[in-house]
XYZ file of C-alpha atoms in Angstrom:
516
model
C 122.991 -16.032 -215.344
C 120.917 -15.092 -212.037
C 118.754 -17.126 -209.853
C 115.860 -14.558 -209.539
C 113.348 -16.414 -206.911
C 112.275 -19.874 -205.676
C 109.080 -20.788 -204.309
C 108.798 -23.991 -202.501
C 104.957 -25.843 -201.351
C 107.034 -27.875 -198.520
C 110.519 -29.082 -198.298
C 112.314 -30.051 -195.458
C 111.483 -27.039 -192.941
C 110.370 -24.240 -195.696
C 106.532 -24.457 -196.274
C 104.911 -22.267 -198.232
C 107.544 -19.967 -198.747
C 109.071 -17.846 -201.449
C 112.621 -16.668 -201.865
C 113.782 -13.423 -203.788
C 117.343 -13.827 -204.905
C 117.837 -11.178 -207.513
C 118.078 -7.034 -206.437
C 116.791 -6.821 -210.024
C 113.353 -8.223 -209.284
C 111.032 -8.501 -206.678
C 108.549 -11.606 -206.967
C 105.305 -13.006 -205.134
C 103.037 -16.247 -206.060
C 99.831 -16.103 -204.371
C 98.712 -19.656 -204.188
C 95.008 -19.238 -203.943
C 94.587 -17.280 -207.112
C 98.025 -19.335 -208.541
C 99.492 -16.030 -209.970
C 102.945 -14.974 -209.871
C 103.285 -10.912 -209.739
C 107.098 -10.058 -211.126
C 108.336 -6.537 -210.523
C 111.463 -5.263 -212.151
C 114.018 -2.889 -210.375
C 114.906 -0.608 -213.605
C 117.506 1.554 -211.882
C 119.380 -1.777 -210.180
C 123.112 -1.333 -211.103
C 125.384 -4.821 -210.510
C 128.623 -3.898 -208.438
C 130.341 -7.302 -210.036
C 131.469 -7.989 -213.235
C 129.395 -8.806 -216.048
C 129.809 -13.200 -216.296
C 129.104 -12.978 -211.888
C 126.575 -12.635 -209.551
C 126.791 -13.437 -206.060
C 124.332 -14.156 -203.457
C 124.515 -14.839 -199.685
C 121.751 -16.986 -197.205
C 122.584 -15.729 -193.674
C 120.515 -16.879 -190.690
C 120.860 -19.057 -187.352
C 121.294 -22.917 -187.841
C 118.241 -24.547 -188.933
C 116.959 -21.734 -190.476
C 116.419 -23.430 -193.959
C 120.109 -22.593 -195.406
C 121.006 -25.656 -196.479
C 117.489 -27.194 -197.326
C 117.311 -24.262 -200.300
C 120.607 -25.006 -201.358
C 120.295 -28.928 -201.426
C 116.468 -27.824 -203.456
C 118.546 -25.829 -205.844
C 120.825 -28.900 -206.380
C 117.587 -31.422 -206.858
C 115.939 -29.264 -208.962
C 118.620 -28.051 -211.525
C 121.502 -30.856 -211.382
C 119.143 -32.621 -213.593
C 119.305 -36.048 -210.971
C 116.747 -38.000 -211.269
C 114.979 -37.598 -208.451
C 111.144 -36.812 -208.003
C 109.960 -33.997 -205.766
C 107.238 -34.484 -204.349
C 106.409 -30.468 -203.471
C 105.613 -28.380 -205.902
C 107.910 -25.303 -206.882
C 108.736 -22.545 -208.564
C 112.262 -21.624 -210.186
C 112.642 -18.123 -212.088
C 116.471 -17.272 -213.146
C 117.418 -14.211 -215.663
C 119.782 -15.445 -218.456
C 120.464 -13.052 -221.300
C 118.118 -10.408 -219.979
C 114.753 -12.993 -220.322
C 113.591 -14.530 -217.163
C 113.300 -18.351 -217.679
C 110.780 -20.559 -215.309
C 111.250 -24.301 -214.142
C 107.778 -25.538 -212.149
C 106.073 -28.613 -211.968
C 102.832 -27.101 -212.123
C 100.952 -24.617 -214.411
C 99.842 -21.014 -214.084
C 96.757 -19.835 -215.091
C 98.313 -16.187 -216.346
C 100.993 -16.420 -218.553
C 103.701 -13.887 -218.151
C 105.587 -12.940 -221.888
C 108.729 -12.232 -219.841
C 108.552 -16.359 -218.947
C 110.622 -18.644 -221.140
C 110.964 -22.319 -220.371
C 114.314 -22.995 -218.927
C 117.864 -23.966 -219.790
C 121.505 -24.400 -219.893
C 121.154 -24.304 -215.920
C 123.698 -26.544 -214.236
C 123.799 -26.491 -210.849
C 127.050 -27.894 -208.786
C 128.081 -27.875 -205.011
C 131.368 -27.838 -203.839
C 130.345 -31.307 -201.789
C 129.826 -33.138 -205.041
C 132.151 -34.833 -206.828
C 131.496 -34.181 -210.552
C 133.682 -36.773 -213.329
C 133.638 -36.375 -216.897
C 132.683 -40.077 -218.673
C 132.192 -41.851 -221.867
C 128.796 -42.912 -222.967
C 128.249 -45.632 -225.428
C 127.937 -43.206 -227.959
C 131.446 -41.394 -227.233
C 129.441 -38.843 -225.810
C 130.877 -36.180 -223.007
C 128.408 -35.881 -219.923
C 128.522 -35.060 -216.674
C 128.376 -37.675 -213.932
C 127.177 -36.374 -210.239
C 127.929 -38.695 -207.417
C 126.614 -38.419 -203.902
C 129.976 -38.704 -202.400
C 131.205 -35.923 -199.953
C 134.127 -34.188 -199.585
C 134.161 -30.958 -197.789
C 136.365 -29.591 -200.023
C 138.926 -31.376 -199.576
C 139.914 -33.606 -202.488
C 141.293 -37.091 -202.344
C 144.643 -37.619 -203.356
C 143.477 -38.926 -206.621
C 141.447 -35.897 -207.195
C 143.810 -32.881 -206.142
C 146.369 -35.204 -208.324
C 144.595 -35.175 -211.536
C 143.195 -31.358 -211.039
C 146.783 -30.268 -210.163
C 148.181 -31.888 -213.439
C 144.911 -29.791 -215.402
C 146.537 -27.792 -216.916
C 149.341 -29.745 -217.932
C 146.956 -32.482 -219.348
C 144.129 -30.326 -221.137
C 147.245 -28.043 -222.382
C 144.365 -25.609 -220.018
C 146.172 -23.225 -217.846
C 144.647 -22.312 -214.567
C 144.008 -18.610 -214.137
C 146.460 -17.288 -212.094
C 145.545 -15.488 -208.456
C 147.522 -14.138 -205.417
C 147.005 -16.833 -203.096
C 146.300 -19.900 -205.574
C 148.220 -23.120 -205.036
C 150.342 -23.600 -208.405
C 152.550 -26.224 -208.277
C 155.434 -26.340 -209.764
C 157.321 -29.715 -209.456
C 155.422 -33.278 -208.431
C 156.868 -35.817 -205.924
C 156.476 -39.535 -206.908
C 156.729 -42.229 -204.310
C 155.696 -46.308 -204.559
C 153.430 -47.521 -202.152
C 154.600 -50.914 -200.742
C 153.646 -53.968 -203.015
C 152.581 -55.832 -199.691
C 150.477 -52.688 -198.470
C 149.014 -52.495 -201.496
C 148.115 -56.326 -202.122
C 146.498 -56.183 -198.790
C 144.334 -53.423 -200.021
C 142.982 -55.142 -202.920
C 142.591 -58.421 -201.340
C 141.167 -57.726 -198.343
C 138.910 -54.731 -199.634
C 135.719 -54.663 -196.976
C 133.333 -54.928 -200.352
C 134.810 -57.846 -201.884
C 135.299 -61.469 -199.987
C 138.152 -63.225 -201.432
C 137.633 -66.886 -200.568
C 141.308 -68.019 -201.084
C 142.787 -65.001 -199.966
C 145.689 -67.103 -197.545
C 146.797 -69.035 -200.726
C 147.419 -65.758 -202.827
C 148.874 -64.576 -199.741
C 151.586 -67.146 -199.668
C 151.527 -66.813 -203.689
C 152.844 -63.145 -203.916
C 155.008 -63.142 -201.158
C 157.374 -66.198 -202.272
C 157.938 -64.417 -205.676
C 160.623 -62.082 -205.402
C 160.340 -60.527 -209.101
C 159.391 -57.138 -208.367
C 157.610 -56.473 -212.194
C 156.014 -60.130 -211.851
C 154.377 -58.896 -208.402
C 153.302 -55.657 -210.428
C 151.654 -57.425 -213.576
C 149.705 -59.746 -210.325
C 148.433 -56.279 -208.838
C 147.060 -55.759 -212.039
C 145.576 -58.633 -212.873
C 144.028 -58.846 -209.773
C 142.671 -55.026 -209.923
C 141.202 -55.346 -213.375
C 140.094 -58.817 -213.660
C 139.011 -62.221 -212.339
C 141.643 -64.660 -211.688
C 143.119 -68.179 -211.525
C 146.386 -68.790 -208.637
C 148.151 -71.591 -211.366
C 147.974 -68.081 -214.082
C 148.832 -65.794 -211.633
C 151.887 -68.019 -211.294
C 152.833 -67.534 -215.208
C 154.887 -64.036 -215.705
C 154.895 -64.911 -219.200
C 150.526 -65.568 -219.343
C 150.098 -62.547 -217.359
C 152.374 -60.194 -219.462
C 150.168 -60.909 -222.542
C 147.171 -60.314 -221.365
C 148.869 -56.881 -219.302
C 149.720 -55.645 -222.966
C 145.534 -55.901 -223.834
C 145.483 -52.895 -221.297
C 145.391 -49.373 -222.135
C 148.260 -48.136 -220.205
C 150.562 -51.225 -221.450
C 154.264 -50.723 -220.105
C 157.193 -52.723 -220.702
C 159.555 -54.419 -217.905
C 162.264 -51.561 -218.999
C 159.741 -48.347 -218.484
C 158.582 -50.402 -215.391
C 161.852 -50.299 -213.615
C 162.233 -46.559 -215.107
C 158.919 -45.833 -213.876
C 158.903 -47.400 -210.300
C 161.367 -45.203 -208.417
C 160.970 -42.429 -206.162
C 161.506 -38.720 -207.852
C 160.425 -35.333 -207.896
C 159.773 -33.710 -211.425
C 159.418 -30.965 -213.146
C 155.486 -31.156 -214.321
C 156.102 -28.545 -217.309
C 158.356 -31.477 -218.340
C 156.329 -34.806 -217.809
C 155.725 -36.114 -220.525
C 152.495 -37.885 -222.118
C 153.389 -41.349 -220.885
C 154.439 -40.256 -217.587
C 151.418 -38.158 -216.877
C 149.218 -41.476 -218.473
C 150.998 -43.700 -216.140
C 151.459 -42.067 -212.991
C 148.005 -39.741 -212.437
C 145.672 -41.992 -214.400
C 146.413 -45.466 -215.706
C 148.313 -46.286 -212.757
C 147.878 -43.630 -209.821
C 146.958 -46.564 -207.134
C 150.247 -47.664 -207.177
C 152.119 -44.447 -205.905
C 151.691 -41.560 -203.660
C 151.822 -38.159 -205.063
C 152.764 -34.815 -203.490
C 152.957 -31.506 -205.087
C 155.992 -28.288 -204.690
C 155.203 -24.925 -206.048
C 157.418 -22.282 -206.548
C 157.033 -21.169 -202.731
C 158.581 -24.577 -201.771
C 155.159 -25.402 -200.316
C 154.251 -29.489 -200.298
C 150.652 -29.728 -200.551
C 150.514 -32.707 -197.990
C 152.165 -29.605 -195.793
C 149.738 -27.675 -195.917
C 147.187 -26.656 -192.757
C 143.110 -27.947 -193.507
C 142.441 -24.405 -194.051
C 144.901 -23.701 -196.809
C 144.084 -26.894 -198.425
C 140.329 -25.882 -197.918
C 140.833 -22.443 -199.854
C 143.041 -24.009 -202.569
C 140.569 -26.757 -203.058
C 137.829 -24.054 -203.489
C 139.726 -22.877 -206.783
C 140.237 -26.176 -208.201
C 137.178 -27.150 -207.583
C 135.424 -23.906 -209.532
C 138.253 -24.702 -212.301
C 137.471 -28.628 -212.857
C 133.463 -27.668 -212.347
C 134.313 -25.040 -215.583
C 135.828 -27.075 -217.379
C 133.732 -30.246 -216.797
C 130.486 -28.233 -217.922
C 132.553 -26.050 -220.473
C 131.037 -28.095 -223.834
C 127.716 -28.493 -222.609
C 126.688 -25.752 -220.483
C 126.995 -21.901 -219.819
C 125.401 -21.005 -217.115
C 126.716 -22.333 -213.337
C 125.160 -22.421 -210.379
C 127.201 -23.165 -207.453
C 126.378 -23.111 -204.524
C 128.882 -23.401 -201.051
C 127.763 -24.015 -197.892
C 129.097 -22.161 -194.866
C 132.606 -21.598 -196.699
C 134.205 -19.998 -193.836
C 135.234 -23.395 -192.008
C 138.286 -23.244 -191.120
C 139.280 -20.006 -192.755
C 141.143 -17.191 -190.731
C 139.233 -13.927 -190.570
C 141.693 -12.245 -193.064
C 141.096 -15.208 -195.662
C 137.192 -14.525 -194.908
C 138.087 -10.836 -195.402
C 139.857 -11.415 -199.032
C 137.503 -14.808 -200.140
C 134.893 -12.953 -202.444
C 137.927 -10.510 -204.039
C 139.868 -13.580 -204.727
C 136.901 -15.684 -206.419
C 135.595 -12.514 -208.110
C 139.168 -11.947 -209.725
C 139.323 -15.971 -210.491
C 135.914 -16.350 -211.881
C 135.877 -13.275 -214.140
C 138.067 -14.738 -216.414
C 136.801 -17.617 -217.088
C 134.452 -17.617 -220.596
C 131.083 -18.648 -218.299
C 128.191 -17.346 -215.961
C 128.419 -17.772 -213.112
C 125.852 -17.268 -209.923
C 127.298 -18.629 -207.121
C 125.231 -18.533 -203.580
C 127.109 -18.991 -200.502
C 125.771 -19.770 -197.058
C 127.836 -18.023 -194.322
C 127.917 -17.237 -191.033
C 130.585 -15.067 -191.530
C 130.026 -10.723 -191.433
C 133.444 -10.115 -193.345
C 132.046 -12.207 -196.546
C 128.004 -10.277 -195.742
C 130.417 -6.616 -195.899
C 131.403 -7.513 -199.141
C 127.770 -7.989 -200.813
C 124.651 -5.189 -200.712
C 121.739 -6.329 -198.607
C 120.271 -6.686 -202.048
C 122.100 -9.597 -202.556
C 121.220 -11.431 -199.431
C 118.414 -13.818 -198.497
C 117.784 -13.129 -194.599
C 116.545 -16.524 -193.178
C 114.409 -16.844 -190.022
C 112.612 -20.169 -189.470
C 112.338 -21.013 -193.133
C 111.000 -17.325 -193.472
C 113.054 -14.902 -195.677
C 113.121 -11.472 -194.161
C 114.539 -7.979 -193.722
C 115.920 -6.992 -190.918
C 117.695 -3.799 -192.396
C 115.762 -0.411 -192.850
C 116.281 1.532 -195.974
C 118.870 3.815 -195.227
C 121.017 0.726 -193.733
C 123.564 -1.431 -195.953
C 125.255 -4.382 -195.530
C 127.989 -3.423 -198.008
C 131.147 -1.621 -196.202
C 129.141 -1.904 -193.063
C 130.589 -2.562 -189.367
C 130.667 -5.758 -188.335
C 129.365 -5.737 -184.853
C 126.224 -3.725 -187.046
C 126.270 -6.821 -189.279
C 126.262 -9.048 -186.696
C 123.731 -7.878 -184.613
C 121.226 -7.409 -187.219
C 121.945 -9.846 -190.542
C 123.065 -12.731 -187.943
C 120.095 -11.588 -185.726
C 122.429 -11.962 -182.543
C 120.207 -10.020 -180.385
C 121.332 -10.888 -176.704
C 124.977 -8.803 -177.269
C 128.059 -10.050 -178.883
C 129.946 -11.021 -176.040
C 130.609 -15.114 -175.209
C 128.233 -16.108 -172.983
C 130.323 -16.993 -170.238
C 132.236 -14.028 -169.776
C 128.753 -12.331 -170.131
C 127.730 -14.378 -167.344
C 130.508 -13.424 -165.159
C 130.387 -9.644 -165.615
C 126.414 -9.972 -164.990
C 126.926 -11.029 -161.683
C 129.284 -8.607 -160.928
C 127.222 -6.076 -162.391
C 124.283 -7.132 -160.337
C 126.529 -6.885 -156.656
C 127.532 -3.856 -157.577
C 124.412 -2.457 -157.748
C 122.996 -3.944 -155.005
C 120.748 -6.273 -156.799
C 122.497 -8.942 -155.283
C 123.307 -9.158 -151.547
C 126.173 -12.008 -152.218
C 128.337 -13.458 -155.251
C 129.337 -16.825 -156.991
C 132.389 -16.294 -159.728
C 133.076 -19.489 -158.891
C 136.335 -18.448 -158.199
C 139.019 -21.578 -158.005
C 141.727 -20.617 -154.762
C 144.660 -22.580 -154.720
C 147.078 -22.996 -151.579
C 148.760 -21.611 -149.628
C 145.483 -19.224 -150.103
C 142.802 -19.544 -147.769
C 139.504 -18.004 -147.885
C 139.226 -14.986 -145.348
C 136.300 -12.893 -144.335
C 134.646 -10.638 -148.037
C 137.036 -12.622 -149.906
C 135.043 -12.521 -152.794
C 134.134 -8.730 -152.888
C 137.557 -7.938 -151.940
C 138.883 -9.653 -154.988
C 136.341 -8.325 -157.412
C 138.852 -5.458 -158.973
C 141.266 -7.940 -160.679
C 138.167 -9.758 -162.489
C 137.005 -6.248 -163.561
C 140.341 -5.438 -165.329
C 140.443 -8.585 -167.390
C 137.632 -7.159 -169.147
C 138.485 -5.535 -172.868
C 135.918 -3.697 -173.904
C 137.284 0.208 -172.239
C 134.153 1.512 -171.170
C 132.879 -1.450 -169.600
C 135.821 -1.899 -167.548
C 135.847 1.744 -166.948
C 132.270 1.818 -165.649
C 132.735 -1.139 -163.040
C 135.938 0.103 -161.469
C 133.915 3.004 -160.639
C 130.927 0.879 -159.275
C 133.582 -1.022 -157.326
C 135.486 2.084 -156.005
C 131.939 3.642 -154.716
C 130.976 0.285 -152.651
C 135.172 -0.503 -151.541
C 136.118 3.070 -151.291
C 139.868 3.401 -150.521
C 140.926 4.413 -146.532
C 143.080 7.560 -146.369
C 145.999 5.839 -146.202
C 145.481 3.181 -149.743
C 144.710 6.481 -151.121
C 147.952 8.151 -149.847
C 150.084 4.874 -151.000
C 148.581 4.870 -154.184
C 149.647 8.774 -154.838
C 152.949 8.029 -153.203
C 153.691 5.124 -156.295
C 152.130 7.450 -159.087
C 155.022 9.999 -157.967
C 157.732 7.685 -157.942
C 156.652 6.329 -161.167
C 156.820 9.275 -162.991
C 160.025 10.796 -161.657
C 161.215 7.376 -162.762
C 159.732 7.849 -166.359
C 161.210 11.449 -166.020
C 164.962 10.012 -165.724
């Protein structure tokens, strides 16, 4: 599947504008005569493999990145929400273009076929397979956010997967696999507080349970109250009864007896090739509130271990994973979108991201399209300029010429022109500092501020500034810069006879020195 082109009538801060995804096509609506024109690049050939296509939206912030994406997500999520602009959504799937509009055209177009099997998932939404009354499988999108990174419940019931679903994950270089899980019960008290005293639920005799759970000292009997008081309404004289509250415990689902219990509540670290049905029922599902989980792979690696990046990256795997398998029986064709996915990632894990989702996502059994927002020219060197929208003030554009590429191309080139950074790539306050050094040495400027901070015993003496000019100059990295103001500086301070004559008098000891 490919997202060809979006036109939107007004959203956010896009009016009136269209959007050409696809290097295959190249489309225009013209509004006043409500025609769309759709031109097809025959000789296009796809550098990724056949179930992939990827597409970037570069531009500054505010440019309209993430008002497309969040469009995409309205429009094709299939949540019920009503848009009040109208648009247009083209996408190829199985070599026919397919339209989604809420308004009519007045030419037909045969290559148009109403839409579907579009689903359309961001990696901030959290996406849980339910039940319906009629035992049917659907998907369930929630507006909850998690930049990637999962709660403990999540990453816990993804990690255990493939264990679970018997539903391997695909194997890559730097995926998290664990290998062993670490099994740890939270505090009865801690947790008793929790449910009590929960900010969206006012328990009015809250003091008397209180005093309840802590004067019984049967550590199963406090469990079966956790429960009870988790699942259920409740009365403090039944709470009281072990025996009342262990029949209705064995109405649940995940029904235990006191013997598993005191197998079950210990700390331990297991093997999770070996944990068996029960186990995996008990502690990731059933029961997970009761215990905090941590994960070991083969690398001796704890998850709770690792830095926001690596847990960012990881996450971004799992998260494709659960989204494939959650749509698996109902859908073929993803959409998914990530917005600025370099946060937190070191340049060399920006360098290797798309390799490392193109090798994970080519074997799963779906299309995908995913579009990624980025700021970032190592992810833009991966993908031809073909396969990236250009924003500028809602605007899509194209700021390379014909004979330029963004694929394999230099990243102060990718910079400058697909991140339109057109005042230099240098931080502004080192640019600031060589400017005005620039400027004295040319004369332009008759004094100068570096705003130089002296400490004692240093006082300020008479050209302090100017004198101390040359050591600022040869901070500077870039060669030629540096090169080019030590010249300046050596034609306004030129060196007395005898500097000169010191200076050649410590080159010649310094090199009989490197001589010996």
């Amino acid at each position: 599947m490919e997202l060809v082109y979006l036109w939107v009538e007004e959203y956010k801060n896009i009016k009136k504008q269209g959007f050409n995804f696809s290097p295959r096509f190249k489309c225009e609506y013209d509004e006043d005569t409500n025609e769309l024109t759709i031109d097809e690049n025959k000789d296009y050939v796809s550098i990724f493999p056949e179930n992939i296509n990827i597409t970037a939206i570069v531009g500054e912030n505010g440019a309209g990145k993430t008002s497309i994406q969040s469009l995409l997500n309205i429009i094709c999520s299939r949540i019920k929400v009503k848009l009040k602009t109208k648009y247009i959504l083209l996408t190829l799937i199985n070599n026919h273009i397919h339209y989604q509009s809420n308004f009519d055209f007045t030419k037909e177009n045969t290559l148009i076929q109403n839409i579907h099997n579009i689903s359309v998932l961001t990696y901030f939404n959290s996406i849980e397979e339910e039940c319906n009354k009629d035992k049917k499988r659907h998907l369930n999108y929630t507006n909850k956010i998690n930049y990637i990174r999962f709660s403990n419940l999540e990453i816990n019931q993804f990690m255990s997967m493939h264990i679970q679903e018997d539903q391997p994950f695909p194997k890559n270089k730097i995926f998290y696999f664990p290998s062993n899980i670490i099994i740890k019960p939270i505090d009865f008290s801690e947790l008793f507080d929790q449910i009590i005293y929960n900010e969206n639920e006012k328990v009015s005799n809250s003091l008397e349970l209180l005093e309840l759970f802590e004067e019984i000292n049967d550590y199963y009997h406090k469990f079966l109250i956790l429960v009870h008081l988790e699942n259920s309404l409740f009365e403090i004289d039944k709470l009281n009864d072990i025996n009342y509250l262990e029949k209705e415990f064995k109405k649940y689902k995940g029904y235990i007896t006191q013997e598993e219990f005191n197998t079950f509540f210990n700390e331990k670290t297991l093997d999770l090739d070996l944990l068996k049905k029960k186990e995996k029922d008990f502690y990731l599902y059933n029961f997970n509130y009761f215990f905090e989980i941590d994960y070991i792979d083969s690398k001796e690696r704890n998850w709770s271990s690792l830095s926001t990046g690596e847990q960012m990256l990881f996450g971004i795997f799992l998260n494709l994973y659960f989204f494939y398998r959650a749509a698996e029986n109902l859908q073929n064709n993803l959409l998914i979108t990530f917005d600025e996915i370099e946060l937190c990632l070191h340049p060399n894990w920006q360098k290797r991201f798309l390799i490392e989702i193109i090798d994970f996502t080519k074997k799963l059994n779906t299309k995908f399209n995913l579009i990624i927002s980025s700021h970032s020219p190592f992810i833009l060197s991966d993908l031809p300029k073909e396969n990236v929208v250009f924003l500028e003030k809602g605007k899509q554009i194209y700021p390379f010429e014909d004979n330029q590429q963004t694929f394999g191309a230099n990243i102060h080139t990718l910079l400058s022109h697909g991140f339109f950074m057109k005042d230099g790539l240098m931080g502004e306050f080192a640019k600031s500092k060589i400017s005005k050094i620039l400027k004295f040495l040319n004369g332009e400027n008759k004094f100068i501020d570096l705003e130089v901070k002296i400490l004692p015993p240093l006082k300020i003496q008479n050209n302090f500034f100017e004198k101390n000019l040359k050591p600022i100059i040869e901070f500077i990295g870039e060669d030629f810069l540096k090169e080019k103001l030590l010249k300046m500086y050596e034609i306004k301070f030129p060196k007395s006879n005898e500097a000169k004559i010191k200076e050649l008098e410590n080159e010649i000891k310094r090199l009989k020195n490197a001589s010996n």
